Short mmCIF file of C-alpha atoms in Angstrom, two decimals:
data_model
loop_
_atom_site.label_atom_id
_atom_site.label_comp_id
_atom_site.label_asym_id
_atom_site.label_seq_id
_atom_site.Cartn_x
_atom_site.Cartn_y
_atom_site.Cartn_z
CA UNK A 214 -13.62 -179.60 63.16
CA UNK A 215 -13.35 -176.31 60.84
CA UNK A 216 -11.97 -173.64 63.85
CA UNK A 217 -13.42 -170.12 62.44
CA UNK A 218 -11.44 -167.36 63.95
CA UNK A 219 -13.44 -164.07 63.43
CA UNK A 220 -10.14 -161.92 64.44
CA UNK A 221 -8.89 -159.89 61.83
CA UNK A 222 -9.59 -156.34 61.52
CA UNK A 223 -8.18 -154.66 58.36
CA UNK A 224 -7.23 -151.55 58.44
CA UNK A 225 -6.24 -151.09 62.30
CA UNK A 226 -3.19 -151.00 63.74
CA UNK A 227 -1.20 -154.15 64.08
CA UNK A 228 -0.99 -154.99 67.79
CA UNK A 229 -0.08 -158.27 69.85
CA UNK A 230 -3.47 -159.93 68.68
CA UNK A 231 -2.20 -160.15 65.14
CA UNK A 232 0.98 -161.98 66.74
CA UNK A 233 -1.31 -164.14 69.62
CA UNK A 234 -4.13 -165.37 66.05
CA UNK A 235 -1.10 -166.13 63.78
CA UNK A 236 1.06 -168.23 66.81
CA UNK A 237 -2.48 -170.19 67.83
CA UNK A 238 -3.72 -170.92 64.32
CA UNK A 239 0.06 -172.87 63.71
CA UNK A 240 -0.66 -174.19 67.19
CA UNK A 241 -4.06 -175.59 65.80
CA UNK A 242 -2.72 -177.12 62.66
CA UNK A 243 -0.36 -178.94 64.44
CA UNK A 244 -2.33 -180.60 66.28
CA UNK A 245 -4.66 -181.26 63.17
CA UNK A 246 -7.54 -178.91 62.69
CA UNK A 247 -8.19 -176.83 59.74
CA UNK A 248 -8.58 -172.73 60.76
CA UNK A 249 -10.44 -170.31 58.51
CA UNK A 250 -9.50 -166.92 59.62
CA UNK A 251 -12.56 -164.40 58.77
CA UNK A 252 -11.21 -161.16 56.92
CA UNK A 253 -14.60 -158.47 57.73
CA UNK A 254 -13.49 -156.68 54.38
CA UNK A 255 -11.05 -157.20 51.74
CA UNK A 256 -7.27 -157.65 52.51
CA UNK A 257 -5.21 -154.75 51.92
CA UNK A 258 -1.57 -155.53 50.57
CA UNK A 259 -0.09 -154.70 54.25
CA UNK A 260 -2.53 -156.86 55.98
CA UNK A 261 -1.97 -160.11 53.49
CA UNK A 262 2.31 -159.34 53.72
CA UNK A 263 1.76 -159.26 57.82
CA UNK A 264 -0.21 -162.22 57.82
CA UNK A 265 1.51 -164.60 55.67
CA UNK A 266 4.95 -163.31 56.99
CA UNK A 267 3.84 -164.23 60.32
CA UNK A 268 2.45 -168.30 58.92
CA UNK A 269 -1.16 -167.72 57.82
CA UNK A 270 -1.37 -169.40 54.47
CA UNK A 271 -3.43 -168.22 51.80
CA UNK A 272 -6.07 -170.92 51.54
CA UNK A 273 -6.50 -170.15 55.21
CA UNK A 274 -8.30 -166.81 54.59
CA UNK A 275 -11.94 -166.24 53.78
CA UNK A 276 -13.02 -163.40 53.21
CA UNK A 277 -16.91 -162.25 54.59
CA UNK A 278 -17.90 -160.98 51.05
CA UNK A 279 -15.47 -162.90 49.02
CA UNK A 280 -17.40 -165.97 50.17
CA UNK A 281 -20.66 -165.11 48.02
CA UNK A 282 -18.51 -165.25 44.91
CA UNK A 283 -16.58 -168.47 43.32
CA UNK A 284 -13.44 -166.89 44.06
CA UNK A 285 -12.32 -167.34 47.89
CA UNK A 286 -8.09 -167.20 47.62
CA UNK A 287 -6.24 -164.07 48.27
CA UNK A 288 -2.85 -165.39 46.79
CA UNK A 289 -1.67 -162.54 44.81
CA UNK A 290 -1.79 -162.25 41.00
CA UNK A 291 1.50 -164.07 39.12
CA UNK A 292 1.51 -162.23 35.44
CA UNK A 293 3.07 -159.23 36.21
CA UNK A 294 4.64 -159.01 33.01
CA UNK A 295 1.39 -160.12 31.09
CA UNK A 296 -0.26 -157.52 32.67
CA UNK A 297 2.11 -154.56 32.40
CA UNK A 298 1.63 -155.95 28.27
CA UNK A 299 -2.15 -155.96 28.77
CA UNK A 300 -2.33 -152.32 30.92
CA UNK A 301 0.58 -150.95 27.90
CA UNK A 302 -2.03 -151.68 25.09
CA UNK A 303 -5.28 -150.57 27.24
CA UNK A 304 -3.71 -147.23 28.98
CA UNK A 305 -0.81 -146.66 26.09
CA UNK A 306 1.76 -145.51 29.24
CA UNK A 307 4.61 -144.23 27.78
CA UNK A 308 7.29 -144.58 31.47
CA UNK A 309 7.41 -147.29 33.79
CA UNK A 310 8.46 -145.68 37.78
CA UNK A 311 9.54 -148.39 39.90
CA UNK A 312 9.15 -147.69 43.62
CA UNK A 313 9.66 -149.47 46.81
CA UNK A 314 6.64 -151.43 46.74
CA UNK A 315 4.65 -150.54 43.33
CA UNK A 316 4.64 -149.85 39.78
CA UNK A 317 3.74 -146.43 38.37
CA UNK A 318 2.21 -146.31 35.15
CA UNK A 319 2.77 -142.66 33.26
CA UNK A 320 1.98 -140.72 30.16
CA UNK A 321 2.63 -137.08 29.15
CA UNK A 322 4.31 -137.03 32.72
CA UNK A 323 0.38 -137.70 34.22
CA UNK A 324 0.04 -141.08 36.45
CA UNK A 325 -2.67 -143.45 34.93
CA UNK A 326 -2.25 -146.15 36.96
CA UNK A 327 -0.39 -147.93 39.99
CA UNK A 328 0.37 -151.46 40.68
CA UNK A 329 1.07 -152.49 44.26
CA UNK A 330 3.30 -155.30 44.50
CA UNK A 331 4.66 -158.65 46.19
CA UNK A 332 7.48 -157.74 48.20
CA UNK A 333 9.48 -160.15 46.04
CA UNK A 334 8.00 -157.86 43.27
CA UNK A 335 7.14 -160.93 41.15
CA UNK A 336 3.61 -160.43 41.33
CA UNK A 337 0.90 -158.01 42.25
CA UNK A 338 -1.99 -157.48 44.97
CA UNK A 339 -4.22 -154.31 43.22
CA UNK A 340 -4.20 -152.45 39.92
CA UNK A 341 -5.32 -148.20 41.25
CA UNK A 342 -6.29 -146.28 37.91
CA UNK A 343 -6.39 -142.33 37.82
CA UNK A 344 -7.85 -139.48 36.07
CA UNK A 345 -6.60 -136.08 36.04
CA UNK A 346 -4.31 -137.25 39.55
CA UNK A 347 -7.55 -138.53 41.48
CA UNK A 348 -8.17 -142.16 42.35
CA UNK A 349 -11.17 -143.42 40.18
CA UNK A 350 -10.71 -146.88 40.64
CA UNK A 351 -8.76 -149.75 42.26
CA UNK A 352 -9.04 -153.79 41.05
CA UNK A 353 -8.60 -156.52 43.75
CA UNK A 354 -6.85 -159.36 42.17
CA UNK A 355 -5.59 -163.12 43.03
CA UNK A 356 -5.17 -165.26 40.12
CA UNK A 357 -7.77 -163.16 38.73
CA UNK A 358 -9.61 -159.47 39.27
CA UNK A 359 -12.00 -160.64 42.20
CA UNK A 360 -13.14 -156.99 43.41
CA UNK A 361 -13.31 -153.66 42.02
CA UNK A 362 -13.76 -150.32 44.24
CA UNK A 363 -14.98 -147.38 42.50
CA UNK A 364 -14.29 -143.63 43.89
CA UNK A 365 -15.35 -140.27 44.01
CA UNK A 366 -13.84 -136.82 45.23
CA UNK A 367 -15.06 -135.17 48.08
CA UNK A 368 -13.98 -132.11 49.64
CA UNK A 369 -13.22 -132.75 53.38
CA UNK A 370 -11.80 -131.12 56.56
CA UNK A 371 -8.55 -132.36 54.92
CA UNK A 372 -9.22 -131.18 51.40
CA UNK A 373 -9.69 -133.73 48.46
CA UNK A 374 -10.04 -137.18 48.98
CA UNK A 375 -10.86 -140.17 47.41
CA UNK A 376 -13.92 -141.72 48.75
CA UNK A 377 -15.27 -145.33 47.66
CA UNK A 378 -18.69 -145.44 46.80
CA UNK A 379 -19.03 -148.60 45.15
CA UNK A 380 -17.46 -152.00 45.67
CA UNK A 381 -18.00 -155.21 43.04
CA UNK A 382 -16.97 -158.73 43.73
CA UNK A 383 -16.90 -160.75 40.88
CA UNK A 384 -17.36 -164.04 40.14
CA UNK A 385 -14.38 -166.48 38.30
CA UNK A 386 -16.68 -166.14 34.59
CA UNK A 387 -16.40 -162.12 35.20
CA UNK A 388 -20.17 -162.37 36.09
CA UNK A 389 -21.24 -159.98 39.07
CA UNK A 390 -21.58 -162.04 42.73
CA UNK A 391 -22.43 -159.17 45.04
CA UNK A 392 -22.58 -155.02 44.72
CA UNK A 393 -21.99 -153.23 47.56
CA UNK A 394 -23.52 -149.41 47.64
CA UNK A 395 -21.98 -147.22 50.16
CA UNK A 396 -24.13 -144.18 51.38
CA UNK A 397 -22.70 -141.61 54.27
CA UNK A 398 -22.16 -144.53 57.23
CA UNK A 399 -24.39 -146.93 55.50
CA UNK A 400 -23.60 -149.48 53.05
CA UNK A 401 -26.35 -151.63 50.92
CA UNK A 402 -25.56 -154.91 49.60
CA UNK A 403 -27.15 -156.73 46.52
CA UNK A 404 -27.12 -160.00 45.43
CA UNK A 405 -27.40 -160.97 41.80
CA UNK A 406 -31.02 -162.32 42.46
CA UNK A 407 -31.73 -158.38 43.21
CA UNK A 408 -32.42 -158.92 47.30
CA UNK A 409 -30.51 -156.22 49.43
CA UNK A 410 -29.23 -156.56 53.11
CA UNK A 411 -27.55 -154.13 55.46
CA UNK A 412 -23.70 -154.63 56.99
CA UNK A 413 -25.18 -156.93 59.69
CA UNK A 414 -27.96 -158.72 57.46
CA UNK A 415 -25.04 -159.75 55.36
CA UNK A 416 -23.15 -160.62 57.84
CA UNK A 417 -26.01 -163.12 58.68
CA UNK A 418 -25.99 -164.83 55.85
CA UNK A 419 -22.41 -165.05 55.91
CA UNK A 420 -22.84 -166.87 59.13
CA UNK A 421 -25.64 -169.18 57.37
CA UNK A 422 -23.64 -169.88 54.65
CA UNK A 423 -20.90 -171.18 57.04
CA UNK A 424 -23.56 -173.82 57.84
CA UNK A 425 -21.79 -174.22 61.72
CA UNK A 426 -22.29 -177.59 63.38
CA UNK A 427 -20.88 -178.61 66.74
CA UNK A 428 -18.47 -180.25 65.06
CA UNK A 429 -16.79 -176.94 64.30
CA UNK A 430 -15.70 -173.85 66.63
CA UNK A 431 -15.73 -170.31 66.44
CA UNK A 432 -12.92 -168.06 68.22
CA UNK A 433 -13.67 -164.14 69.26
CA UNK A 434 -10.68 -162.90 68.71
CA UNK A 435 -11.04 -159.29 68.56
CA UNK A 436 -14.50 -157.87 68.97
CA UNK A 437 -15.12 -155.07 66.31
CA UNK A 438 -18.00 -153.42 64.46
CA UNK A 439 -17.35 -155.29 61.38
CA UNK A 440 -18.47 -158.64 63.37
CA UNK A 441 -22.35 -157.83 64.69
CA UNK A 442 -21.51 -160.60 67.52
CA UNK A 443 -25.75 -160.99 67.84
CA UNK A 444 -25.21 -163.35 64.56
CA UNK A 445 -22.62 -165.38 65.82
CA UNK A 446 -23.89 -165.92 69.63
CA UNK A 447 -26.97 -166.95 67.89
CA UNK A 448 -25.63 -170.34 67.01
CA UNK A 449 -24.38 -171.30 70.51
CA UNK A 450 -27.06 -173.98 70.03
CA UNK A 451 -24.98 -174.93 66.91
CA UNK A 452 -21.65 -175.10 67.20
CA UNK A 453 -18.81 -174.26 70.26
CA UNK A 454 -18.21 -170.71 70.87
CA UNK A 455 -14.82 -169.32 72.67
CA UNK A 456 -14.44 -165.74 73.46
CA UNK A 457 -10.47 -164.94 73.83
CA UNK A 458 -9.53 -161.82 76.05
CA UNK A 459 -6.31 -160.19 75.10
CA UNK A 460 -6.59 -156.81 76.74
CA UNK A 461 -8.42 -155.56 80.06
CA UNK A 462 -11.74 -156.08 80.19
CA UNK A 463 -12.35 -154.00 83.77
CA UNK A 464 -9.91 -150.32 83.79
CA UNK A 465 -9.38 -148.87 86.84
CA UNK A 466 -8.91 -145.10 87.55
CA UNK A 467 -5.10 -144.39 87.58
CA UNK A 468 -4.15 -147.52 85.51
CA UNK A 469 -6.01 -146.41 82.21
CA UNK A 470 -7.04 -143.21 80.14
CA UNK A 471 -10.48 -144.74 80.02
CA UNK A 472 -11.11 -143.79 83.78
CA UNK A 473 -12.84 -146.65 85.53
CA UNK A 474 -15.43 -148.75 83.64
CA UNK A 475 -16.00 -152.58 82.27
CA UNK A 476 -14.01 -151.98 78.68
CA UNK A 477 -16.64 -151.33 75.61
CA UNK A 478 -14.60 -153.91 74.01
CA UNK A 479 -15.18 -156.53 75.97
CA UNK A 480 -18.71 -155.23 77.23
CA UNK A 481 -20.72 -157.48 74.46
CA UNK A 482 -19.19 -160.67 75.48
CA UNK A 483 -19.73 -160.35 79.39
CA UNK A 484 -23.20 -159.04 78.72
CA UNK A 485 -24.53 -161.78 76.58
CA UNK A 486 -21.98 -164.55 78.33
CA UNK A 487 -24.68 -167.22 78.80
CA UNK A 488 -24.01 -167.74 75.02
CA UNK A 489 -20.61 -168.26 75.37
CA UNK A 490 -19.03 -171.57 76.11
CA UNK A 491 -15.42 -170.69 77.14
CA UNK A 492 -13.85 -167.94 78.12
CA UNK A 493 -9.94 -167.57 77.75
CA UNK A 494 -7.45 -165.16 79.57
CA UNK A 495 -3.92 -165.68 79.56
CA UNK A 496 -3.20 -165.25 83.51
CA UNK A 497 -4.42 -166.87 86.23
CA UNK A 498 -5.06 -163.23 88.34
CA UNK A 499 -7.00 -161.91 85.10
CA UNK A 500 -9.29 -165.17 85.31
CA UNK A 501 -10.10 -164.34 88.97
CA UNK A 502 -10.46 -160.69 88.22
CA UNK A 503 -13.18 -161.79 85.38
CA UNK A 504 -15.29 -164.31 87.48
CA UNK A 505 -15.48 -161.22 89.75
CA UNK A 506 -15.96 -158.55 87.21
CA UNK A 507 -19.00 -160.94 85.83
CA UNK A 508 -20.24 -161.58 89.01
CA UNK A 509 -20.80 -158.26 90.56
CA UNK A 510 -22.72 -157.07 87.26
CA UNK A 511 -24.97 -160.18 87.51
CA UNK A 512 -23.95 -161.88 84.73
CA UNK A 513 -23.61 -165.84 83.86
CA UNK A 514 -19.78 -166.71 84.54
CA UNK A 515 -18.83 -169.78 81.48
CA UNK A 516 -16.16 -171.99 81.70
CA UNK A 517 -12.80 -169.80 82.05
CA UNK A 518 -9.66 -171.72 80.71
CA UNK A 519 -6.13 -170.25 81.24
CA UNK A 520 -4.53 -170.25 78.15
CA UNK A 521 -1.62 -167.75 77.11
CA UNK A 522 -2.22 -166.34 73.91
CA UNK A 523 1.47 -166.73 72.55
CA UNK A 524 4.13 -169.50 73.34
CA UNK A 525 7.69 -168.79 73.11
CA UNK A 526 9.46 -170.42 69.84
CA UNK A 527 12.68 -170.90 71.71
CA UNK A 528 15.09 -169.77 74.31
CA UNK A 529 17.73 -166.83 72.90
CA UNK A 530 21.04 -166.50 74.34
CA UNK A 531 23.54 -164.25 73.08
CA UNK A 532 26.56 -165.23 70.81
CA UNK A 533 28.90 -162.74 72.18
CA UNK A 534 28.76 -160.98 75.00
CA UNK A 535 25.71 -158.34 75.94
CA UNK A 536 26.31 -154.80 75.67
CA UNK A 537 27.05 -153.64 79.33
CA UNK A 538 24.68 -151.22 80.88
CA UNK A 539 22.26 -151.21 77.81
CA UNK A 540 18.47 -151.14 78.59
CA UNK A 541 16.11 -151.97 75.86
CA UNK A 542 12.42 -151.42 75.66
CA UNK A 543 9.76 -153.03 72.93
CA UNK A 544 6.30 -151.18 73.11
CA UNK A 545 3.54 -149.46 70.74
CA UNK A 546 4.36 -146.02 71.68
CA UNK A 547 1.09 -145.03 73.12
CA UNK A 548 0.29 -142.42 75.90
CA UNK A 549 -0.80 -145.68 77.96
CA UNK A 550 2.32 -147.37 77.44
CA UNK A 551 3.94 -144.27 79.09
CA UNK A 552 7.21 -144.75 77.18
CA UNK A 553 7.47 -140.88 78.25
CA UNK A 554 8.24 -142.62 82.07
CA UNK A 555 10.37 -145.18 80.65
CA UNK A 556 12.35 -142.29 78.76
CA UNK A 557 12.61 -140.51 82.15
CA UNK A 558 13.70 -143.29 84.38
CA UNK A 559 16.71 -143.86 81.46
CA UNK A 560 17.78 -140.18 82.00
CA UNK A 561 17.77 -140.86 85.80
CA UNK A 562 19.63 -143.87 85.81
CA UNK A 563 22.15 -142.16 83.11
CA UNK A 564 22.42 -139.35 86.13
CA UNK A 565 23.87 -141.80 88.09
CA UNK A 566 25.79 -144.08 86.03
CA UNK A 567 26.88 -142.40 82.90
CA UNK A 568 27.36 -145.13 80.47
CA UNK A 569 23.78 -146.79 81.08
CA UNK A 570 22.24 -146.17 77.46
CA UNK A 571 18.50 -146.96 76.29
CA UNK A 572 17.25 -148.20 73.25
CA UNK A 573 13.16 -148.01 72.39
CA UNK A 574 11.99 -150.17 69.80
CA UNK A 575 8.21 -149.59 68.34
CA UNK A 576 5.49 -146.98 66.21
CA UNK A 577 2.91 -145.41 67.40
CA UNK A 578 1.16 -142.25 66.22
CA UNK A 579 3.30 -139.66 65.47
CA UNK A 580 2.10 -136.80 67.28
CA UNK A 581 2.83 -139.28 70.71
CA UNK A 582 6.62 -139.77 68.54
CA UNK A 583 7.12 -136.21 67.98
CA UNK A 584 6.42 -135.76 71.92
CA UNK A 585 9.76 -138.74 73.07
CA UNK A 586 11.18 -136.56 70.38
CA UNK A 587 11.20 -133.84 71.84
CA UNK A 588 11.58 -135.17 75.75
CA UNK A 589 15.05 -136.68 74.58
CA UNK A 590 16.28 -133.84 73.32
CA UNK A 591 15.04 -131.29 75.89
CA UNK A 592 17.03 -133.38 77.93
CA UNK A 593 19.88 -133.62 76.08
CA UNK A 594 19.69 -137.34 76.05
CA UNK A 595 20.00 -138.42 72.35
CA UNK A 596 23.09 -139.46 72.26
CA UNK A 597 21.90 -142.51 75.20
CA UNK A 598 18.17 -142.78 74.17
CA UNK A 599 17.50 -143.68 71.20
CA UNK A 600 14.09 -144.47 69.46
CA UNK A 601 14.73 -147.42 66.84
CA UNK A 602 11.18 -147.62 65.26
CA UNK A 603 9.68 -150.72 64.14
CA UNK A 604 12.34 -153.60 63.48
CA UNK A 605 11.99 -157.41 63.52
CA UNK A 606 13.38 -157.63 67.31
CA UNK A 607 13.10 -161.71 67.43
CA UNK A 608 17.26 -161.82 67.89
CA UNK A 609 17.69 -157.84 69.40
CA UNK A 610 17.07 -158.78 72.59
CA UNK A 611 19.70 -161.26 73.65
CA UNK A 612 21.86 -157.50 73.07
CA UNK A 613 20.76 -156.14 75.77
CA UNK A 614 21.26 -157.17 79.68
CA UNK A 615 17.91 -155.51 81.06
CA UNK A 616 14.34 -155.03 79.83
CA UNK A 617 12.30 -151.51 81.22
CA UNK A 618 8.41 -150.95 81.25
CA UNK A 619 6.51 -148.57 82.52
CA UNK A 620 3.12 -149.37 80.71
CA UNK A 621 0.69 -149.67 82.80
CA UNK A 622 -0.86 -152.42 82.29
CA UNK A 623 -0.07 -155.35 79.59
CA UNK A 624 -3.12 -158.56 79.71
CA UNK A 625 -0.21 -160.51 78.91
CA UNK A 626 2.65 -158.79 77.51
CA UNK A 627 4.32 -160.38 74.42
CA UNK A 628 7.37 -158.47 74.57
CA UNK A 629 7.97 -159.33 78.05
CA UNK A 630 7.97 -163.04 76.69
CA UNK A 631 9.89 -162.44 74.25
CA UNK A 632 12.47 -160.51 76.54
CA UNK A 633 12.58 -163.32 79.71
CA UNK A 634 13.39 -166.08 76.63
CA UNK A 635 16.22 -163.67 75.77
CA UNK A 636 17.54 -164.13 79.10
CA UNK A 637 17.07 -160.06 80.18
CA UNK A 638 16.54 -158.97 83.91
CA UNK A 639 13.27 -157.16 84.03
CA UNK A 640 12.12 -153.85 85.65
CA UNK A 641 8.34 -152.71 85.61
CA UNK A 642 5.48 -151.14 87.44
CA UNK A 643 3.69 -153.37 90.25
CA UNK A 644 0.75 -153.67 88.15
CA UNK A 645 -1.36 -156.14 86.43
CA UNK A 646 -1.22 -158.53 84.59
CA UNK A 647 1.61 -159.52 82.40
CA UNK A 648 4.23 -157.04 85.08
CA UNK A 649 3.37 -159.55 87.54
CA UNK A 650 3.73 -162.82 85.51
CA UNK A 651 7.00 -162.11 84.18
CA UNK A 652 8.82 -160.29 86.96
CA UNK A 653 9.65 -161.80 89.83
CA UNK A 654 10.73 -159.46 92.93
CA UNK A 655 14.29 -159.89 93.35
CA UNK A 656 14.75 -162.95 91.64
CA UNK A 657 14.75 -162.14 87.64
CA UNK A 658 14.16 -157.95 88.25
CA UNK A 659 11.91 -155.77 90.24
CA UNK A 660 8.44 -154.66 90.56
CA UNK A 661 8.14 -150.96 91.75
CA UNK A 662 4.93 -150.13 93.70
CA UNK A 663 3.08 -147.84 91.86
CA UNK A 664 0.40 -145.09 93.06
CA UNK A 665 -2.49 -144.37 90.54
CA UNK A 666 -2.80 -140.89 92.50
CA UNK A 667 0.02 -140.41 90.13
CA UNK A 668 -1.26 -141.19 86.61
CA UNK A 669 -1.23 -137.48 85.05
CA UNK A 670 2.10 -136.55 86.66
CA UNK A 671 5.37 -135.59 84.35
CA UNK A 672 7.60 -137.67 86.05
CA UNK A 673 6.38 -139.32 89.32
CA UNK A 674 8.17 -140.19 92.29
CA UNK A 675 8.27 -144.06 91.35
CA UNK A 676 11.04 -143.31 88.29
CA UNK A 677 13.16 -142.44 91.39
CA UNK A 678 12.98 -145.89 92.48
CA UNK A 679 13.17 -147.78 88.62
CA UNK A 680 16.09 -146.17 87.98
CA UNK A 681 18.02 -147.00 90.90
CA UNK A 682 17.10 -150.56 90.06
CA UNK A 683 18.19 -149.86 87.04
CA UNK A 684 21.40 -149.45 88.07
CA UNK A 685 21.83 -151.78 90.83
CA UNK A 686 21.00 -154.56 88.02
CA UNK A 687 23.50 -153.30 85.19
CA UNK A 688 26.51 -151.98 88.11
CA UNK A 689 26.73 -155.46 88.87
CA UNK A 690 27.94 -158.75 86.37
CA UNK A 691 26.57 -161.17 88.82
CA UNK A 692 23.50 -159.74 89.84
CA UNK A 693 22.72 -159.66 85.98
CA UNK A 694 23.93 -163.18 85.17
CA UNK A 695 21.97 -164.48 88.17
CA UNK A 696 18.75 -162.52 87.25
CA UNK A 697 19.02 -163.79 83.45
CA UNK A 698 18.88 -167.57 84.33
CA UNK A 699 16.02 -166.83 86.37
CA UNK A 700 14.55 -165.33 83.31
CA UNK A 701 14.98 -168.07 81.02
CA UNK A 702 13.56 -170.37 83.44
CA UNK A 703 10.96 -168.37 83.59
CA UNK A 704 10.14 -168.44 79.67
CA UNK A 705 10.31 -172.46 79.84
CA UNK A 706 7.03 -172.39 80.81
CA UNK A 707 6.04 -170.87 77.64
CA UNK A 708 7.72 -172.78 75.23
CA UNK A 709 5.83 -174.28 72.30
CA UNK A 710 4.62 -177.61 73.62
CA UNK A 711 3.28 -176.25 76.70
CA UNK A 712 1.13 -174.47 75.08
CA UNK A 713 0.08 -176.82 72.64
CA UNK A 714 -0.73 -179.06 75.78
CA UNK A 715 -3.08 -176.53 77.02
CA UNK A 716 -5.15 -176.27 73.74
CA UNK A 717 -5.14 -180.11 73.20
CA UNK A 718 -6.94 -180.65 76.19
CA UNK A 719 -9.54 -178.01 75.76
CA UNK A 720 -10.48 -179.53 71.90
CA UNK A 721 -10.30 -182.84 73.58
CA UNK A 722 -12.99 -181.80 75.97
CA UNK A 723 -15.28 -180.66 72.99
CA UNK A 724 -14.39 -183.72 70.75
CA UNK A 725 -15.29 -186.17 73.79
CA UNK A 726 -18.53 -184.10 74.61
CA UNK A 727 -19.73 -184.00 71.59
CA UNK A 728 -19.18 -187.92 71.14
CA UNK A 729 -21.65 -188.34 74.87
#
């Protein structure tokens, strides 16, 4: 069985979906299955480093467009010095300038080209060429050049920008495998035989080339415009299709800036649910809500399995005593996460006990980060509330005593799992789904009732209760210790063997079914 995971959203913000997908790929490989992750467009340096860093091998990556050539590997080029020598002959550059992630080649003070380097700076992913300080071409490399992107400079609202006008994919012998021409919001894809296709049609040809069978499986992870779902769902009688719900499928007013509606992200899957063999959610609560939603709209209710999107690699205990009265929050800095409420809670708690501190890890939109910084400064809280930015927080949680979340919904909550896995006491709003999964009221923390009418309030009354519980927990070492041990107990339910067994059962069902 080959498992094709249609999930990678190139160019999008990194989210928990990326982590979940990589963890699952590792589990499936351990179970003996071959996993291929599908890239809708050539991945950037950032994306390749992200997925490889999370355990995905280059051999697992398959590009929709590269499938039409004989070069299928995104492994970066390794002949850095040889390529620099060649570029010296071609460009006659006079200066090499090294930056954190690239080598910039200059002549007479003007940039002629730059090479985007691998993390170890021993290889490179691409070469960008410039003319009169403007990007005109980018060549993408594996062990040889596999694609080129050609740019033209256009005047936009943000000034002059390099806009892609054509992209070419090559075979190993240098011959053309596919040409893409971009015109406004459309693209034309031309194969060597002269046949042409729009984006959706080319994706359909790609699906045909996969030659899916009942011995294969398609996992739909993140519905995006790159993947016209109809071509995949049309294969429902030929292969096995699983759709994974990573986020909320139905929004409730007062819990989302999107108001009350069936989320557009999963609308297509719900509407055509009769073509999906299994839907996967992370919690029993979402399973019940999803069944209710499908029935309410008159859609078919397929088999719905509860399999957490990730597992906890291990329990983490601190080697030294946790910092007393320390609170942590790990989150994307996004308006629906209500990080401003987290800050207000810490301010209120600090007014009661001035030893309480809060560290917030994560990044997001610049405007929202600026708003949070202003909020902290306005309340003279910068000495005890700190925005720490994006970090590898795996071993950071265990330094703290309590975890605080004011997010209005977490479909699963990877950071919540990581927090209980490090034995933190937990405090959050009583909202679905992840908070109710990882916070057991009065046992490892507290859930504070939330009134959706307070959604647009700057500092709602819930903050007083959140702050009260924070103070209550960190002021008593025995409470901290008792809540910590309960968090560890909850975390053990999500160790790898537990999640692996659920996937093993599901895939065994499909394997056995096909033999009947």
